[in-house]
Coordinates of C-alpha atoms in Angstrom, one line a residue:
F1 CA 160.0 117.8 84.7
R2 CA 157.3 119.1 86.9
T3 CA 155.9 118.2 90.3
F4 CA 153.3 119.8 92.7
C5 CA 152.6 118.8 96.3
T6 CA 149.8 119.4 98.8
I7 CA 148.8 118.2 102.2
D8 CA 145.5 116.4 102.2
T9 CA 142.7 116.3 104.7
Y10 CA 144.4 113.7 106.8
G11 CA 147.8 115.4 106.9
R12 CA 149.4 113.2 104.3
L13 CA 151.8 114.4 101.6
N14 CA 150.2 114.2 98.1
V15 CA 152.8 114.3 95.3
V16 CA 151.6 114.6 91.7
S17 CA 154.5 114.3 89.2
S18 CA 155.6 113.5 85.7
T19 CA 157.2 110.2 86.6
Q20 CA 157.5 106.6 85.3
I21 CA 158.0 105.2 88.8
V22 CA 155.3 106.2 91.4
F23 CA 156.2 103.4 93.9
H24 CA 160.0 104.0 93.7
C25 CA 159.3 107.7 93.9
R26 CA 157.4 107.2 97.2
R27 CA 160.3 105.2 98.6
I28 CA 162.9 107.8 97.6
I29 CA 160.8 110.7 99.1
S30 CA 160.3 108.7 102.3
N31 CA 164.1 108.1 102.6
A32 CA 165.0 111.7 101.8
L33 CA 162.5 113.3 104.2
H34 CA 162.7 110.7 106.9
I35 CA 158.9 110.3 107.0
P36 CA 157.0 107.0 106.8
K37 CA 155.6 105.8 103.4
T38 CA 152.2 105.7 104.9
M39 CA 152.2 109.5 105.0
I40 CA 153.0 109.8 101.2
R41 CA 150.8 109.4 98.2
V42 CA 152.4 109.7 94.7
S43 CA 150.3 109.8 91.5
K44 CA 151.0 110.3 87.9
P45 CA 148.6 112.3 85.7
R46 CA 148.7 112.1 81.9
I47 CA 152.2 112.9 80.9
G48 CA 154.3 113.3 77.8
G49 CA 157.4 111.3 76.8
G50 CA 159.7 109.8 79.4
F51 CA 162.3 107.7 77.5
G52 CA 164.0 106.8 80.8
A53 CA 164.5 110.4 82.0
K54 CA 161.6 110.1 84.4
Q55 CA 162.9 106.8 85.8
T56 CA 164.8 109.0 88.4
S57 CA 163.3 111.3 91.0
V58 CA 164.7 114.4 89.4
S59 CA 162.2 117.0 90.6
E60 CA 160.0 115.4 93.4
V61 CA 162.1 115.8 96.5
Y62 CA 162.3 119.6 96.5
P63 CA 158.6 120.5 96.5
A64 CA 157.9 117.5 98.8
Y65 CA 160.3 119.0 101.4
V66 CA 158.8 122.5 101.1
T67 CA 155.2 121.2 101.5
W68 CA 156.1 118.8 104.3
M69 CA 157.8 121.6 106.3
T70 CA 155.4 124.4 105.6
K71 CA 152.1 122.4 105.1
K72 CA 151.5 124.7 102.1
P73 CA 151.1 123.7 98.4
S74 CA 154.3 123.9 96.3
K75 CA 155.3 123.2 92.8
I76 CA 158.5 123.0 90.7
I77 CA 158.7 123.2 86.9
F78 CA 162.0 122.8 85.2
S79 CA 162.7 125.2 82.3
R80 CA 164.2 123.7 79.1
E81 CA 167.7 124.8 80.3
E82 CA 167.2 123.2 83.7
S83 CA 166.0 120.0 82.1
M84 CA 169.1 119.8 80.1
I85 CA 171.7 120.7 82.7
A86 CA 170.2 119.2 85.9
S87 CA 168.6 115.9 84.9
T88 CA 170.0 112.5 84.0
P89 CA 171.5 112.0 80.5
R90 CA 172.7 108.9 78.8
H91 CA 176.0 107.4 80.0
E92 CA 179.0 108.3 78.0
M93 CA 181.0 105.2 77.2
E94 CA 184.3 104.3 75.6
I95 CA 184.2 100.7 74.3
H96 CA 187.1 98.5 73.0
V97 CA 186.0 95.5 70.9
R98 CA 188.1 92.8 69.3
V99 CA 186.3 90.3 67.0
G100 CA 187.9 87.1 65.9
A101 CA 186.6 85.2 62.9
D102 CA 187.8 82.4 60.5
K103 CA 188.3 82.8 56.8
N104 CA 184.6 82.0 56.1
G105 CA 183.5 84.9 58.3
I106 CA 182.3 82.8 61.3
V107 CA 182.7 84.9 64.4
N108 CA 184.5 82.7 67.0
G109 CA 185.4 85.2 69.7
I110 CA 184.4 88.6 71.0
D111 CA 186.5 90.5 73.5
M112 CA 184.8 93.7 74.9
Y113 CA 185.8 96.3 77.4
T114 CA 183.5 99.1 78.4
L115 CA 184.5 102.2 80.4
S116 CA 181.4 104.1 81.5
N117 CA 181.1 107.7 82.8
T118 CA 178.4 107.8 85.5
G119 CA 178.9 111.5 86.2
A120 CA 178.8 112.9 89.8
Y121 CA 176.7 110.1 91.3
G122 CA 176.3 106.4 90.7
E123 CA 172.6 105.9 90.6
H124 CA 172.5 103.9 87.3
G125 CA 176.2 103.3 87.1
P126 CA 176.5 99.6 87.9
T127 CA 173.4 98.5 85.9
T128 CA 173.7 100.4 82.6
V129 CA 177.3 99.3 81.9
G130 CA 176.3 95.6 82.0
L131 CA 173.8 95.9 79.1
S132 CA 176.6 97.2 76.8
G133 CA 177.9 93.6 76.7
H134 CA 175.0 91.4 77.7
K135 CA 172.7 92.8 75.0
S136 CA 175.2 92.9 72.1
I137 CA 177.5 89.9 72.2
P138 CA 174.6 87.3 72.3
L139 CA 173.6 88.3 68.8
Y140 CA 176.4 86.2 67.6
G141 CA 175.4 82.6 68.5
K142 CA 178.4 80.8 67.0
A143 CA 181.0 82.5 69.1
K144 CA 183.0 79.9 71.0
A145 CA 184.6 82.4 73.4
F146 CA 183.8 85.8 74.8
R147 CA 185.1 88.2 77.4
F148 CA 183.3 91.2 78.8
V149 CA 185.0 93.5 81.3
S150 CA 183.7 96.9 82.5
D151 CA 184.6 99.8 84.7
V152 CA 182.5 102.7 85.9
V153 CA 184.1 106.1 86.9
Y154 CA 182.8 109.2 88.6
T155 CA 183.5 112.6 87.0
N156 CA 182.4 116.2 87.5
H157 CA 179.8 115.8 84.7
M158 CA 176.0 115.7 85.2
S159 CA 174.9 112.5 86.9
A160 CA 173.9 110.0 84.3
G161 CA 170.8 107.9 84.4
A162 CA 168.4 105.9 82.2
Y163 CA 167.8 106.7 78.5
R164 CA 166.1 104.4 76.0
G165 CA 168.4 101.5 75.2
Y166 CA 170.1 101.8 78.6
G167 CA 173.7 100.9 77.7
A168 CA 172.8 98.4 75.0
T169 CA 172.7 101.2 72.5
Q170 CA 176.3 102.1 73.1
G171 CA 177.4 98.4 73.2
L172 CA 175.6 97.6 70.0
F173 CA 177.2 100.6 68.2
A174 CA 180.6 99.2 69.1
V175 CA 180.0 95.5 68.4
E176 CA 178.0 96.0 65.2
S177 CA 180.6 98.5 63.9
A178 CA 183.3 96.0 64.6
V179 CA 181.5 93.3 62.7
N180 CA 180.9 95.7 59.8
E181 CA 184.6 96.4 59.8
L182 CA 185.3 92.7 59.8
A183 CA 183.0 92.2 56.8
A184 CA 184.8 95.0 54.9
K185 CA 188.3 93.5 55.6
R186 CA 187.1 90.0 54.6
H187 CA 185.5 91.6 51.4
M188 CA 182.2 90.1 52.5
D189 CA 178.6 91.5 52.4
P190 CA 177.6 92.5 56.0
F191 CA 174.3 90.7 55.6
E192 CA 176.2 87.5 54.6
V193 CA 178.3 87.7 57.8
R194 CA 175.2 88.1 59.9
E195 CA 173.3 85.3 58.2
K196 CA 176.2 83.0 59.1
N197 CA 176.5 84.0 62.7
I198 CA 173.2 85.0 64.2
V199 CA 171.6 83.5 67.3
R200 CA 168.6 81.4 66.4
E201 CA 165.4 80.2 68.2
G202 CA 166.2 77.5 70.7
D203 CA 169.8 78.5 71.2
V204 CA 171.2 78.9 74.7
M205 CA 172.7 82.4 75.1
P206 CA 175.6 82.2 77.7
V207 CA 176.2 86.0 77.7
Y208 CA 172.5 86.7 78.1
Y209 CA 172.4 85.2 81.6
G210 CA 172.3 81.7 80.2
Q211 CA 168.8 82.0 78.9
V212 CA 167.3 80.0 76.0
N213 CA 166.2 82.1 73.0
T214 CA 162.6 81.1 73.2
S215 CA 161.3 83.1 70.3
C216 CA 163.3 84.6 67.4
A217 CA 162.7 85.8 63.9
L218 CA 166.1 87.5 63.4
D219 CA 166.8 85.5 60.3
R220 CA 163.6 86.6 58.7
C221 CA 164.3 90.2 59.7
L222 CA 167.6 90.1 57.9
T223 CA 166.0 88.8 54.7
R224 CA 163.2 91.3 54.9
V225 CA 165.4 94.4 55.4
K226 CA 167.7 93.4 52.6
E227 CA 164.8 93.4 50.2
M228 CA 163.2 96.6 51.7
I229 CA 166.3 98.8 51.2
G230 CA 167.2 97.3 47.8
W231 CA 170.6 96.3 49.1
E232 CA 171.7 94.3 46.1
E233 CA 171.4 97.4 43.8
K234 CA 172.7 100.0 46.2
Y235 CA 175.6 98.3 48.1
P236 CA 178.1 99.7 48.8
V237 CA 178.0 103.1 47.2
R238 CA 176.7 105.0 44.1
D239 CA 178.1 108.2 42.7
M240 CA 175.2 110.6 42.0
G241 CA 177.3 112.8 39.7
N242 CA 176.8 116.1 41.5
G243 CA 179.5 115.9 44.2
K244 CA 177.2 113.6 46.2
V245 CA 177.3 109.9 46.8
R246 CA 174.7 107.5 48.2
A247 CA 175.8 104.6 50.3
V248 CA 174.1 101.9 52.4
G249 CA 174.9 100.4 55.8
M250 CA 173.2 98.0 58.2
G251 CA 173.2 96.8 61.8
M252 CA 171.3 94.4 64.1
A253 CA 170.0 94.8 67.7
M254 CA 168.5 93.1 70.6
Q255 CA 167.2 94.2 74.0
G256 CA 165.1 92.6 76.8
S257 CA 161.6 92.4 78.0
G258 CA 161.8 93.5 81.7
I259 CA 164.5 92.6 84.2
T260 CA 164.6 88.8 84.8
S261 CA 163.0 87.8 88.1
V262 CA 163.1 91.4 89.3
D263 CA 160.4 93.5 87.6
V264 CA 156.9 93.2 89.0
G265 CA 153.7 94.1 87.1
S266 CA 150.2 94.0 88.6
A267 CA 146.6 94.7 87.5
T268 CA 143.3 95.0 89.3
I269 CA 140.1 94.6 87.3
K270 CA 136.7 95.4 88.8
V271 CA 133.2 95.0 87.3
N272 CA 131.1 98.2 87.8
D273 CA 127.4 99.1 87.4
D274 CA 126.0 98.2 83.9
G275 CA 128.8 95.7 83.5
F276 CA 131.7 98.0 82.4
Y277 CA 135.2 97.4 83.8
T278 CA 137.8 99.4 85.7
L279 CA 141.4 98.4 85.1
A280 CA 143.8 99.8 87.7
I281 CA 147.5 99.6 87.0
G282 CA 150.7 100.9 88.5
A283 CA 152.5 101.2 85.1
A284 CA 152.9 104.6 83.6
D285 CA 151.7 105.6 80.1
M286 CA 154.2 108.2 78.9
G287 CA 153.1 108.4 75.3
T288 CA 153.8 104.8 74.7
G289 CA 150.1 103.9 74.6
C290 CA 150.3 101.3 77.3
D291 CA 146.9 102.3 78.7
T292 CA 145.4 101.4 75.3
I293 CA 147.5 98.2 74.9
L294 CA 146.7 96.9 78.4
A295 CA 143.0 97.7 77.9
Q296 CA 143.2 95.8 74.6
I297 CA 144.6 92.7 76.4
A298 CA 141.8 92.8 79.0
A299 CA 139.1 93.4 76.3
E300 CA 140.4 90.4 74.3
V301 CA 140.1 88.1 77.3
L302 CA 136.7 89.6 78.4
D303 CA 135.2 89.6 74.9
C304 CA 134.2 93.2 75.1
S305 CA 135.0 96.5 73.4
I306 CA 138.0 98.5 74.6
D307 CA 135.5 101.4 75.2
E308 CA 134.0 99.3 78.1
I309 CA 137.2 99.4 80.0
T310 CA 138.2 102.5 82.0
V311 CA 142.0 102.6 82.8
F312 CA 143.1 104.1 86.0
G313 CA 146.8 104.4 86.3
A314 CA 149.8 105.0 88.6
D315 CA 148.6 106.0 92.0
T316 CA 150.4 104.5 95.1
D317 CA 147.2 104.7 97.1
T318 CA 144.9 102.8 94.7
S319 CA 147.1 101.0 92.1
P320 CA 148.4 97.5 92.7
Y321 CA 152.2 97.4 93.1
D322 CA 154.2 97.9 89.9
S323 CA 157.9 98.4 89.8
G324 CA 157.4 101.0 87.0
S325 CA 157.5 101.6 83.3
Y326 CA 161.1 100.9 82.4
A327 CA 163.4 98.2 81.0
S328 CA 160.8 97.6 78.2
S329 CA 158.7 95.7 80.7
T330 CA 155.1 97.0 80.5
T331 CA 153.5 95.0 77.7
Y332 CA 155.4 91.8 78.6
V333 CA 155.3 91.9 82.4
T334 CA 152.3 94.0 83.3
G335 CA 150.4 92.8 80.1
K336 CA 150.7 89.2 81.3
A337 CA 149.3 90.3 84.7
V338 CA 146.4 91.9 82.9
E339 CA 145.7 88.8 80.9
Q340 CA 145.7 86.6 84.0
C341 CA 143.6 89.1 85.9
A342 CA 141.0 89.2 83.2
L343 CA 140.8 85.4 83.2
K344 CA 140.2 85.5 87.0
I345 CA 137.4 88.0 86.5
R346 CA 135.8 85.8 83.9
E347 CA 135.7 83.0 86.5
Q348 CA 134.1 85.3 89.1
I349 CA 131.5 86.5 86.6
C350 CA 130.7 82.9 85.7
K351 CA 130.5 81.9 89.4
L352 CA 128.0 84.6 90.2
G353 CA 126.1 84.0 87.0
A354 CA 125.8 80.3 87.8
G355 CA 124.4 81.2 91.2
L356 CA 121.7 83.3 89.6
L357 CA 120.9 80.6 87.1
K358 CA 120.9 78.0 90.0
C359 CA 123.2 75.6 88.2
P360 CA 126.8 74.4 88.7
E361 CA 129.6 76.7 87.7
N362 CA 131.1 74.2 85.2
E363 CA 127.8 74.3 83.2
V364 CA 128.0 78.0 82.2
V365 CA 129.9 80.0 79.6
F366 CA 130.5 83.7 79.4
D367 CA 130.5 85.4 76.0
G368 CA 131.3 88.9 77.1
K369 CA 127.6 90.0 77.2
S370 CA 126.0 87.3 79.3
V371 CA 126.4 84.1 81.2
R372 CA 124.4 81.2 79.9
R373 CA 124.0 77.5 80.5
E374 CA 125.7 75.5 77.8
G375 CA 123.2 74.3 75.3
A376 CA 120.7 77.0 76.2
G377 CA 121.2 78.8 72.9
Q378 CA 119.0 81.9 72.6
D379 CA 116.8 80.7 75.5
F380 CA 116.6 83.9 77.7
A381 CA 115.5 81.8 80.7
G382 CA 118.9 80.0 80.5
Q383 CA 121.1 83.2 80.5
V384 CA 121.7 86.3 82.6
S385 CA 123.3 89.5 81.3
L386 CA 126.5 91.0 82.6
T387 CA 124.5 94.1 83.6
D388 CA 122.1 92.0 85.7
I389 CA 125.1 90.2 87.2
A390 CA 126.7 93.5 88.2
T391 CA 123.4 94.7 89.7
A392 CA 122.9 91.4 91.6
S393 CA 126.4 91.7 93.1
M394 CA 125.2 94.8 95.1
C395 CA 122.7 92.9 97.2
G396 CA 123.1 89.8 99.3
N397 CA 126.2 88.8 97.6
E398 CA 129.5 87.2 98.8
I399 CA 131.3 86.9 95.4
A400 CA 133.6 89.8 94.7
L401 CA 133.6 90.9 91.1
E402 CA 137.1 92.1 91.5
A403 CA 140.5 90.5 91.1
T404 CA 144.2 91.4 91.4
V405 CA 147.1 89.6 89.8
T406 CA 150.8 90.2 90.2
N407 CA 153.3 88.9 87.7
S408 CA 157.1 88.6 87.6
S409 CA 158.9 86.6 84.9
P410 CA 161.9 84.3 85.2
L411 CA 162.6 85.0 81.5
S412 CA 163.3 88.2 79.7
P413 CA 162.8 87.2 76.0
P414 CA 164.8 89.6 73.8
P415 CA 163.1 91.4 70.9
F416 CA 165.3 91.6 67.8
M417 CA 165.7 94.2 65.0
V418 CA 167.6 94.7 61.8
G419 CA 168.0 98.1 60.2
A420 CA 169.5 99.4 57.0
A421 CA 170.2 103.0 56.1
E422 CA 170.7 104.7 52.7
V423 CA 172.7 107.9 53.3
E424 CA 173.5 110.7 50.9
V425 CA 176.8 112.4 51.6
D426 CA 177.9 115.7 50.1
L427 CA 181.7 115.1 49.7
E428 CA 182.3 118.9 49.6
T429 CA 180.4 120.1 52.6
G430 CA 180.4 116.9 54.6
E431 CA 176.6 117.0 55.0
A432 CA 175.1 113.5 55.6
K433 CA 171.4 112.9 55.2
V434 CA 169.4 109.7 55.7
I435 CA 167.4 109.3 52.6
N436 CA 165.8 105.9 53.4
Y437 CA 165.7 103.8 56.5
A438 CA 164.3 100.2 56.4
A439 CA 163.7 98.2 59.6
A440 CA 162.2 94.9 60.5
V441 CA 161.3 94.2 64.1
D442 CA 160.7 91.0 66.0
C443 CA 158.7 92.0 69.0
G444 CA 156.9 88.7 69.3
T445 CA 153.3 89.1 68.1
P446 CA 152.4 92.9 68.3
V447 CA 149.4 93.6 70.4
N448 CA 148.8 96.9 68.6
P449 CA 150.8 97.1 65.3
N450 CA 150.0 100.8 64.8
L451 CA 151.4 101.8 68.2
A452 CA 154.4 99.4 67.7
R453 CA 155.2 101.1 64.3
V454 CA 155.1 104.5 65.9
Q455 CA 157.4 103.3 68.6
A456 CA 159.8 102.0 66.0
E457 CA 159.7 105.2 63.8
G458 CA 160.4 107.4 66.9
G459 CA 163.2 105.2 68.1
I460 CA 164.8 105.2 64.6
L461 CA 164.6 109.0 64.5
Q462 CA 166.3 109.3 67.9
G463 CA 169.0 106.9 66.8
I464 CA 169.7 108.9 63.7
G465 CA 169.9 112.0 65.9
M466 CA 172.5 110.3 68.2
T467 CA 174.5 109.3 65.1
L468 CA 174.6 112.6 63.2
T469 CA 173.7 115.7 65.3
E470 CA 173.2 115.2 69.0
N471 CA 176.4 116.3 70.8
I472 CA 177.4 116.9 74.5
T473 CA 180.4 119.0 75.4
Y474 CA 181.6 119.9 79.0
S475 CA 184.0 122.5 80.2
K476 CA 186.9 121.5 82.4
K477 CA 184.7 122.5 85.4
G478 CA 181.9 120.3 84.3
K479 CA 179.6 122.9 82.8
L480 CA 177.5 121.7 79.9
A481 CA 177.6 123.8 76.7
E482 CA 174.4 122.4 75.0
N483 CA 171.8 123.9 77.3
S484 CA 169.0 124.6 74.7
L485 CA 167.6 123.1 71.5
M486 CA 169.6 125.7 69.6
Q487 CA 172.8 123.9 70.7
Y488 CA 171.6 120.4 71.2
K489 CA 170.3 119.5 67.8
I490 CA 167.6 116.9 67.7
P491 CA 166.3 115.8 64.3
T492 CA 162.7 116.4 63.3
R493 CA 160.6 114.4 60.8
I494 CA 161.6 116.8 58.0
D495 CA 165.3 116.3 58.6
I496 CA 165.2 112.7 57.2
G497 CA 163.7 110.9 54.3
H498 CA 161.5 107.8 54.3
I499 CA 161.3 105.5 57.3
C500 CA 159.7 102.1 56.6
V501 CA 159.1 99.6 59.4
E502 CA 157.8 96.1 59.0
F503 CA 157.2 93.3 61.6
E504 CA 158.5 89.7 61.4
S505 CA 156.4 88.1 64.1
S506 CA 157.5 85.3 66.4
Y507 CA 155.4 84.0 69.2
E508 CA 156.6 84.3 72.8
D509 CA 154.7 81.8 75.0
A510 CA 155.5 83.7 78.2
G511 CA 154.1 87.0 76.9
P512 CA 150.5 88.2 76.6
F513 CA 149.2 86.7 73.3
G514 CA 152.7 86.1 72.1
A515 CA 154.1 89.6 72.7
K516 CA 157.6 90.7 73.6
S517 CA 158.8 94.3 74.1
I518 CA 159.5 97.0 71.6
G519 CA 160.2 100.2 73.6
E520 CA 164.0 100.2 73.5
V521 CA 165.3 97.9 70.8
V522 CA 164.2 100.3 68.1
I523 CA 166.8 103.0 69.0
N524 CA 169.8 100.7 68.5
T525 CA 170.3 100.0 64.8
P526 CA 170.7 103.5 63.3
L527 CA 174.0 104.0 65.1
P528 CA 176.0 101.2 63.3
A529 CA 173.8 101.3 60.1
V530 CA 174.3 105.1 59.4
S531 CA 177.9 105.1 60.4
D532 CA 178.7 102.2 58.2
A533 CA 176.9 103.9 55.3
I534 CA 179.1 106.9 55.8
F535 CA 182.2 104.6 55.7
N536 CA 181.0 103.2 52.4
A537 CA 180.5 106.7 51.1
T538 CA 183.8 108.3 52.3
G539 CA 186.2 105.4 52.9
T540 CA 186.8 106.6 56.4
R541 CA 185.4 104.8 59.4
F542 CA 184.2 106.9 62.4
Y543 CA 184.5 105.6 65.9
E544 CA 183.0 108.5 67.8
L545 CA 179.5 110.0 67.7
P546 CA 178.1 112.2 66.5
I547 CA 179.5 112.2 63.0
T548 CA 179.2 115.8 62.1
P549 CA 179.6 117.5 58.7
E550 CA 182.9 119.0 59.9
K551 CA 184.3 115.5 60.7
I552 CA 183.2 114.1 57.3
A553 CA 184.5 117.0 55.3
M554 CA 187.9 116.9 57.0
A555 CA 188.1 113.1 56.6
V556 CA 187.4 113.4 52.8
A557 CA 190.0 116.2 52.5
E558 CA 192.5 114.1 54.3
R559 CA 191.8 111.1 52.2
E560 CA 192.1 113.1 49.0
K561 CA 195.4 114.5 50.2
E562 CA 196.8 111.0 50.8
Q563 CA 195.7 109.8 47.4
A564 CA 197.3 112.8 45.7

């Protein structure tokens, strides 16, 4: 986290920060310092990852106060230790799940209770806990009854906040693990249980706010992953003959695409000299590639190269209002605003072009390079270039080559994902290593498959870290032990084997060019998949994460003792 502040020529407070939420940040600073929003400007430069941690004003208020009081520049840069002990981690949750099914494996009822630890403050307390149920139970479309109850408690731990998955991750670990346990007790293949129960396209999802499942390729994701991992040959476990065994496990996940009827995305597009475009957005690119994706959407509509679009992002003075980059909303919510805005700009270009050609607007077409009368062909007298239109707009003109569109969606179409893990367990030392991870994602129609694949691979790696190595321990006084990357062990690319991600595309009518979100859903499947693989390898089911080598070794020893 880092922020620096200055006072500009007009006496206003300028705040430059690594944040996902420039407009919320301005509101928070205004409330904290008791100064009007008109006296505050917040902007985001190019920043690294956010993953939800920068969805809270962790660092901005302190230098803002110093600069406002002294009228001198100030900055704050959190050290690694400060970032880990004074920021906003994921909510610790204890979840109780009961799953009822008939003899054929049809899940008829799900009963879920979540107890969430919000830490010392309740900033994200009431919202995060809801996702643990609302984005896990709806996967099972044949359930006739469900109950979801939750409580949130304050403790002397660090104040919890947003982190990729935002409560759905914890809920999906619990529900998917319970269904895997059900499959084991019924002596059924976990894939078979899912195939019988999954929600399908067109189904109403009562737990998911009563929404209709408008686009869904979950069934195809199941089939694809089963083939990718070689499930039939590997399930449940194989003895490697050297004290090690290899086992497989799987899990499903869903998320959302923005917050229904709440999140707002906006875009402004302007035609500049020589006919290139400026795209102004309030969404924050934090390594997700949203600047590229939103430019691609605009370029697709405007029939131009992405190089002809300059993206200007996240500045409260110049950007149109955007609630921020969180809740997997940017491509779906802001992307749709960009698409609609680009269509408006096409209309404005055609309107001015028709005026120059002295013909009605409905007689011209725009091909990205020029406006021409229909039927004019290559007749240069019947067309005018975009460069000439941009130049003409500077003199004696009343048509603005600029447009702004704001979008908010009454739907939050969920992306879906299926993941399967092949895990090698050393039964003597308890070491568990992910050898292969196969995943199939339904994020609608991906706008940029390469960026989507990188998102998925990164999320899977984070999920594996949550399952096997990343641990948090507090003293009785609330002091965090893991205050560096020596103690808090995040996996790197060399710590796991092969990750393979494929896409099973659906088409979401409400999204830009059929797209849904992908940012958060990708972290959710490794938790149940890896833990179920460890169960298949050891015969012991673990209900608490992370599943460390010590826990596995002790469980194996205990099991051998019982069998003896």
